[in-house]
Amino acid sequence: MNTKERITTALASALSPQSLDVIDESHLHKGHAGHRDEGETHFRVLITAEAFRGKSRVDIHRTINTILADELAAGVHALAIRAKAPE
C-alpha cells in the first residue's frame, strides 16, 4: 500500500467522512525542501466529515495530524488540509 492509500484508509476509518480526496502533489515540489525523487512527500487532503462539526480549524487540523502521525513521521513532508463539516 502506498502513502496515499494509507492516508486515505486512516482518515476514512477514523472519521467516516462524507467526502475524501487525497492528492499527491509531490511532483509540484521537485527541488523544494523535503522532496524525494521517489515522491510521496507532499499531499493535499480535502475532507468533509460530521466529526468536524463545532470544531475550530486548529482542532480539526490537530485531529487529522494525530490520525496521520505515523505517516508524518515516516516521510510525509507537507500536508495541506481543507476540512469542513457537511453543510
Coordinates of N, CA and C in Angstrom, one line a residue:
M1 N 0.9 -1.2 0.0 CA 0.0 0.0 0.0 C 0.9 1.2 0.0
N2 N 0.6 2.2 -0.9 CA 1.4 3.4 -0.9 C 0.9 4.4 0.1
T3 N 1.7 5.5 0.2 CA 1.4 6.5 1.2 C 0.0 7.1 1.0
K4 N -0.4 7.4 -0.2 CA -1.7 8.0 -0.5 C -2.8 7.0 0.0
E5 N -2.6 5.8 -0.3 CA -3.6 4.8 0.2 C -3.7 4.7 1.7
R6 N -2.5 4.7 2.3 CA -2.5 4.7 3.8 C -3.2 5.9 4.4
I7 N -2.9 7.1 3.9 CA -3.6 8.3 4.4 C -5.1 8.2 4.2
T8 N -5.5 7.8 3.0 CA -7.0 7.6 2.7 C -7.6 6.6 3.6
T9 N -7.0 5.5 3.8 CA -7.5 4.4 4.7 C -7.6 4.9 6.1
A10 N -6.6 5.6 6.6 CA -6.6 6.0 8.0 C -7.7 7.1 8.3
L11 N -7.8 8.0 7.4 CA -8.8 9.1 7.6 C -10.2 8.5 7.4
A12 N -10.4 7.6 6.4 CA -11.8 7.0 6.2 C -12.2 6.2 7.4
S13 N -11.2 5.4 8.0 CA -11.5 4.6 9.1 C -11.8 5.4 10.4
A14 N -11.0 6.4 10.6 CA -11.2 7.2 11.9 C -12.4 8.2 11.8
L15 N -12.7 8.7 10.6 CA -13.6 9.8 10.6 C -14.9 9.5 9.8
S16 N -15.0 8.4 9.1 CA -16.2 8.1 8.3 C -16.7 9.3 7.5
P17 N -15.8 9.9 6.7 CA -16.2 11.2 6.0 C -17.2 11.0 4.9
Q18 N -18.0 12.1 4.7 CA -18.9 12.1 3.6 C -18.2 12.2 2.3
S19 N -17.1 12.9 2.3 CA -16.2 13.0 1.1 C -14.8 13.1 1.5
L20 N -13.9 12.5 0.7 CA -12.5 12.5 1.0 C -11.7 12.4 -0.3
D21 N -10.8 13.3 -0.5 CA -9.9 13.2 -1.6 C -8.5 13.5 -1.1
V22 N -7.6 12.6 -1.4 CA -6.2 12.7 -1.0 C -5.4 12.8 -2.3
I23 N -4.7 13.9 -2.5 CA -4.0 14.2 -3.7 C -2.5 14.3 -3.5
D24 N -1.7 13.5 -4.2 CA -0.3 13.5 -4.1 C 0.2 14.6 -5.0
E25 N 0.8 15.7 -4.4 CA 1.3 16.8 -5.1 C 2.8 16.9 -5.1
S26 N 3.4 15.8 -4.8 CA 4.9 15.7 -4.7 C 5.6 16.2 -5.9
H27 N 5.0 15.9 -7.1 CA 5.7 16.3 -8.4 C 5.7 17.8 -8.5
L28 N 4.9 18.5 -7.8 CA 4.9 20.0 -7.9 C 6.0 20.6 -7.0
H29 N 6.7 19.8 -6.2 CA 7.6 20.4 -5.3 C 9.0 19.9 -5.5
K30 N 9.3 19.4 -6.7 CA 10.6 19.0 -7.1 C 11.6 20.1 -6.9
G31 N 12.7 19.8 -6.1 CA 13.7 20.8 -5.8 C 13.4 21.5 -4.5
H32 N 12.3 21.4 -3.9 CA 11.9 22.0 -2.7 C 12.4 21.2 -1.5
A33 N 12.4 21.8 -0.3 CA 12.7 21.1 0.9 C 11.8 19.9 1.1
G34 N 12.3 18.8 1.5 CA 11.5 17.6 1.8 C 11.2 16.8 0.6
H35 N 11.5 17.2 -0.6 CA 11.1 16.4 -1.8 C 12.1 15.2 -1.9
R36 N 11.6 14.1 -2.3 CA 12.4 12.9 -2.6 C 12.1 12.5 -4.0
D37 N 13.1 12.0 -4.7 CA 12.9 11.6 -6.1 C 11.8 10.6 -6.3
E38 N 11.6 9.7 -5.3 CA 10.5 8.7 -5.4 C 9.1 9.3 -5.1
G39 N 9.1 10.5 -4.7 CA 7.8 11.2 -4.4 C 7.2 10.8 -3.1
E40 N 5.9 11.0 -3.0 CA 5.1 10.6 -1.8 C 5.6 11.5 -0.6
T41 N 5.8 12.8 -0.8 CA 6.2 13.7 0.3 C 5.3 14.8 0.5
H42 N 4.5 15.2 -0.4 CA 3.6 16.4 -0.3 C 2.2 16.0 -0.7
F43 N 1.2 16.2 0.2 CA -0.1 15.8 -0.1 C -1.1 16.9 0.3
R44 N -2.3 16.8 -0.4 CA -3.4 17.7 -0.1 C -4.6 16.8 0.3
V45 N -5.2 17.2 1.4 CA -6.4 16.4 1.8 C -7.6 17.3 1.8
L46 N -8.6 16.9 1.1 CA -9.9 17.6 1.0 C -10.9 16.6 1.7
I47 N -11.5 17.0 2.8 CA -12.3 16.1 3.6 C -13.5 16.9 4.2
T48 N -14.7 16.2 4.1 CA -15.9 16.7 4.8 C -16.3 15.5 5.7
A49 N -16.5 15.9 7.0 CA -16.9 14.9 8.0 C -17.7 15.5 9.1
E50 N -18.7 14.8 9.5 CA -19.5 15.2 10.6 C -18.7 15.4 11.9
A51 N -17.7 14.6 12.0 CA -16.8 14.7 13.2 C -16.2 16.1 13.4
F52 N -16.2 17.0 12.4 CA -15.7 18.3 12.5 C -16.7 19.3 12.9
R53 N -17.9 19.0 13.0 CA -19.0 19.9 13.4 C -18.7 20.6 14.7
G54 N -18.7 21.9 14.8 CA -18.4 22.6 16.0 C -17.0 22.8 16.4
K55 N -16.1 22.2 15.7 CA -14.7 22.3 16.0 C -14.0 23.4 15.3
S56 N -13.0 24.0 15.9 CA -12.2 25.1 15.3 C -11.3 24.5 14.2
R57 N -10.8 25.3 13.4 CA -9.9 24.9 12.3 C -8.6 24.3 13.0
V58 N -8.2 24.8 14.1 CA -7.0 24.3 14.7 C -7.3 22.9 15.3
D59 N -8.4 22.7 15.9 CA -8.8 21.4 16.4 C -9.0 20.4 15.3
I60 N -9.5 20.8 14.2 CA -9.7 19.9 13.0 C -8.3 19.4 12.5
H61 N -7.4 20.4 12.4 CA -6.0 20.1 11.9 C -5.3 19.2 12.9
R62 N -5.5 19.4 14.2 CA -4.8 18.6 15.2 C -5.4 17.2 15.1
T63 N -6.7 17.0 14.9 CA -7.3 15.7 14.8 C -6.7 15.0 13.6
I64 N -6.6 15.6 12.5 CA -6.1 15.0 11.3 C -4.6 14.6 11.5
N65 N -3.8 15.5 12.0 CA -2.4 15.3 12.2 C -2.2 14.1 13.2
T66 N -3.0 14.0 14.2 CA -2.9 12.9 15.1 C -3.2 11.6 14.4
I67 N -4.3 11.5 13.6 CA -4.6 10.3 12.9 C -3.5 9.9 11.9
L68 N -2.8 10.9 11.4 CA -1.7 10.7 10.4 C -0.3 10.7 11.0
A69 N -0.2 10.7 12.3 CA 1.1 10.8 12.9 C 2.2 9.9 12.4
D70 N 1.8 8.6 12.1 CA 2.8 7.7 11.6 C 3.3 8.1 10.2
E71 N 2.3 8.5 9.4 CA 2.7 8.9 8.0 C 3.6 10.2 8.1
L72 N 3.3 11.1 8.9 CA 4.1 12.3 9.0 C 5.5 12.0 9.5
A73 N 5.6 11.1 10.4 CA 6.9 10.7 11.0 C 7.7 9.9 10.0
A74 N 7.0 9.2 9.1 CA 7.7 8.3 8.1 C 8.1 9.0 6.8
G75 N 7.9 10.3 6.7 CA 8.4 10.9 5.5 C 7.5 11.9 4.7
V76 N 6.2 12.0 5.2 CA 5.4 13.0 4.6 C 5.9 14.3 5.0
H77 N 6.3 15.2 4.1 CA 6.9 16.4 4.5 C 5.9 17.5 4.6
A78 N 4.9 17.5 3.8 CA 3.9 18.6 3.8 C 2.5 18.0 3.6
L79 N 1.6 18.5 4.4 CA 0.2 18.1 4.3 C -0.7 19.4 4.3
A80 N -1.3 19.7 3.2 CA -2.3 20.8 3.1 C -3.6 20.2 3.4
I81 N -4.4 20.9 4.2 CA -5.7 20.3 4.6 C -6.8 21.3 4.4
R82 N -7.8 20.9 3.7 CA -9.1 21.7 3.6 C -10.2 20.8 4.1
A83 N -10.6 21.1 5.3 CA -11.6 20.2 6.0 C -12.8 21.0 6.5
K84 N -13.9 20.4 6.5 CA -15.1 21.0 7.0 C -16.2 20.0 7.4
A85 N -17.2 20.5 8.1 CA -18.3 19.7 8.4 C -19.3 19.8 7.2
P86 N -20.2 18.8 7.1 CA -21.2 18.9 6.0 C -22.1 20.1 6.2
E87 N -22.6 20.6 5.1 CA -23.5 21.8 5.2 C -24.9 21.4 5.4

